[in-house]
Amino acid sequence: MPPPNVCARINHQVTSDPALARPFFDFAEHVRSRSYVMQNYIFDDFESSVLLDQGVESLLPETFQPACEAPLYTFEIGGAGDKGEGMFALRDMPAGSLILVEHPIIVAPYLVGLSVSLAEVYAKLLGRLPHRMRDEVLKLYSGDSHTLEEIIRCNALGIQLEVPDVPHPELTTHRAVFLHTSRCNHSCGPNARWEWDTTTFSLYLFTVRPIVKGEEITIQYIPSTYPRHERHASLQDQYGFTCCCSYCALPSQDAILHSDTTRVALGQFWKTLPPFEEWCLDQTLPDDRLVKLHLDALRMMKQEGLQVLDSERHVDAIAMCYGALADPDMFRAWTERVRDAKAMADPAQAQALVFAKWLSNPTSFPAWGWRKTFCGRQKDLSVL
């Protein structure tokens, strides 16, 4: 078992990290409860070397679904100055474009509860890969000589895997290394975001705003709604660098304070927003209250380069508000934006018929006129 001081340090690390969602974590019990499986997953001409808790592995699909076809000639890997290498766009891409689809080359638990060292665990995972793939992993750090443990820690992304409902379950967060996406450098105003899909065991990388040919493609390593000093401390602690992106290199303390205040407000936006149903009923709230709040959020997101926070959700909410206000022109205008964004993410346009119906006949929208009809009444709109 790990020494008490090690357990205490790891317990503090896990319980104080809201992203891990384990406020009562006990590392000693975590270690006692673990039983691992190490194996390779084969995908056509690609292999993933994986270490998983047996309970987690049992919840994965017996056969992974085929990933959607990746687009061609969207990016290249090249020099990014002091940052080493990075990913760069080979062509112009509008917001919502799919950049790449890829399987992880290495997957391991966020915390490995074994008596052997992490260096040994990662060496075994690396050793299960073909020689050419091992070399690609080792090239992921292009600076001075680093250990394999450091290479994986600095290049891994945190994917989520389902865990069984048992005492002291595995953490849902797992470290996953990707040959291409792990080359993306961090920005506090990233122009791309990634999504993990367990059913295909794949990562999908999308643009969050238009990217021009030759522009570097960036992602966020940590939540970018933290104040600047917290972002810098977290990046230095986890990845060993200080961010110098344009959203950090601000000209004055006043500019830094304004940016920090804006980012914190965006991080708290959905927690402080009046619920849609409450706005529909509450006559003390102005008709344009929610619309103004969402428009202000979109403005702040553009100012801070934080379209990664899901601007589509705000656009969708504005369309709903105009539907509840029974404003056909504004409802159509914003619903068209929602439709176009969803069509970009889902070329099959599974919802195309629904949007066509709403656009041709706005009164068919389920919440049409709610604000006008129910304002001032005590009624549960959730059942309508």
Coordinates of C-alpha atoms in Angstrom, one line a residue, residues 10 16 19 32 69 84-85 96 146 176 188 195 209 215 219 227 243 267 277 307-308 314 333 337-338 371-372 376-377:
I10 CA -3.3 12.3 -3.7
S16 CA -10.0 19.5 -4.6
A19 CA -13.5 18.1 -12.7
R32 CA -7.2 -2.1 -2.7
E69 CA -14.9 9.3 -42.1
G84 CA 7.8 23.1 -30.2
E85 CA 5.5 21.7 -32.8
G96 CA -18.2 23.8 -36.7
H146 CA 12.2 13.8 -21.0
A176 CA -5.4 9.3 -23.5
C188 CA -6.8 30.5 -23.5
E195 CA -15.2 15.5 -28.2
R209 CA -14.8 29.7 -35.1
E215 CA -3.4 29.4 -38.8
I219 CA -7.3 23.6 -27.8
P227 CA -8.6 34.0 -13.9
C243 CA 1.0 30.6 -21.4
G267 CA -18.0 30.4 -16.1
E277 CA -39.9 28.3 -17.5
Q307 CA -16.5 30.1 -28.5
V308 CA -15.4 26.8 -27.0
H314 CA -26.9 30.4 -26.5
A333 CA -33.7 34.3 -38.0
R337 CA -28.7 29.8 -37.2
V338 CA -29.4 26.8 -35.0
R371 CA -44.4 34.0 -22.4
K372 CA -47.5 35.8 -23.7
G376 CA -48.3 35.8 -14.3
R377 CA -49.8 32.4 -13.9

